[in-house]
Amino acid sequence: MLSRREQKAAAIAWKIIRALWYWLRKPQQPHKEQK
């Protein structure tokens, strides 16, 4: 089990990793598919 502080850190890290993943997957996409 993770402590509450570790859960918060993991959630923040996951958001950053996911954002980087989407950004790196489509490096040449224009910003017309903004949601």
Backbone as CSV, one residue per row, in Angstrom:
resi,resn,N_x,N_y,N_z,CA_x,CA_y,CA_z,C_x,C_y,C_z
1,MET,0.845,-1.205,0.000,0.000,0.000,0.000,0.874,1.246,0.000
2,LEU,0.380,2.242,-0.675,1.106,3.510,-0.723,0.511,4.482,0.284
3,SER,1.363,5.339,0.804,0.848,6.395,1.679,0.116,7.427,0.823
4,ARG,-0.614,8.312,1.484,-1.384,9.312,0.739,-0.455,10.228,-0.054
5,ARG,0.695,10.567,0.557,1.644,11.433,-0.138,2.211,10.726,-1.368
6,GLU,2.469,9.437,-1.235,2.985,8.672,-2.376,1.929,8.538,-3.465
7,GLN,0.668,8.397,-3.053,-0.404,8.316,-4.043,-0.506,9.621,-4.823
8,LYS,-0.379,10.761,-4.123,-0.434,12.056,-4.809,0.728,12.192,-5.780
9,ALA,1.920,11.810,-5.331,3.095,11.906,-6.198,2.940,10.998,-7.414
10,ALA,2.401,9.804,-7.208,2.217,8.878,-8.318,1.192,9.419,-9.309
11,ALA,0.131,10.041,-8.809,-0.890,10.596,-9.695,-0.315,11.733,-10.528
12,ILE,0.477,12.592,-9.895,1.092,13.707,-10.623,2.068,13.169,-11.665
13,ALA,2.880,12.197,-11.260,3.853,11.620,-12.191,3.141,10.969,-13.374
14,TRP,2.033,10.282,-13.105,1.296,9.617,-14.177,0.740,10.640,-15.161
15,LYS,0.223,11.769,-14.655,-0.297,12.802,-15.551,0.817,13.351,-16.433
16,ILE,1.991,13.581,-15.836,3.121,14.114,-16.604,3.572,13.095,-17.650
17,ILE,3.685,11.838,-17.237,4.131,10.801,-18.172,3.135,10.644,-19.317
18,ARG,1.848,10.667,-18.991,0.842,10.500,-20.035,0.857,11.683,-20.996
19,ALA,1.021,12.890,-20.464,1.085,14.070,-21.327,2.301,13.989,-22.246
20,LEU,3.441,13.604,-21.685,4.644,13.464,-22.510,4.455,12.374,-23.555
21,TRP,3.796,11.292,-23.186,3.577,10.181,-24.115,2.738,10.641,-25.302
22,TYR,1.631,11.324,-25.039,0.798,11.808,-26.141,1.558,12.818,-26.988
23,TRP,2.364,13.691,-26.334,3.112,14.711,-27.068,4.175,14.063,-27.951
24,LEU,4.838,13.032,-27.430,5.903,12.386,-28.200,5.344,11.470,-29.284
25,ARG,4.150,10.951,-29.086,3.552,10.089,-30.109,3.197,10.886,-31.353
26,LYS,2.803,12.143,-31.173,2.362,12.942,-32.315,3.170,14.241,-32.380
27,PRO,4.491,14.164,-32.612,5.314,15.370,-32.597,5.053,16.270,-33.798
28,GLN,4.485,15.718,-34.880,4.299,16.509,-36.092,2.838,16.867,-36.327
29,GLN,1.987,16.592,-35.346,0.570,16.919,-35.505,0.335,18.407,-35.256
30,PRO,-0.427,19.063,-36.117,-0.845,20.441,-35.815,-1.842,20.450,-34.666
31,HIS,-2.166,21.657,-34.197,-3.023,21.774,-33.015,-4.498,21.869,-33.387
32,LYS,-4.903,21.164,-34.419,-6.305,21.239,-34.820,-7.151,20.153,-34.167
33,GLU,-6.504,19.198,-33.487,-7.253,18.156,-32.783,-7.282,18.415,-31.288
34,GLN,-7.294,19.689,-30.925,-7.305,20.049,-29.498,-8.648,19.681,-28.890
35,LYS,-8.618,19.018,-27.751,-9.883,18.623,-27.116,-10.010,19.321,-25.777
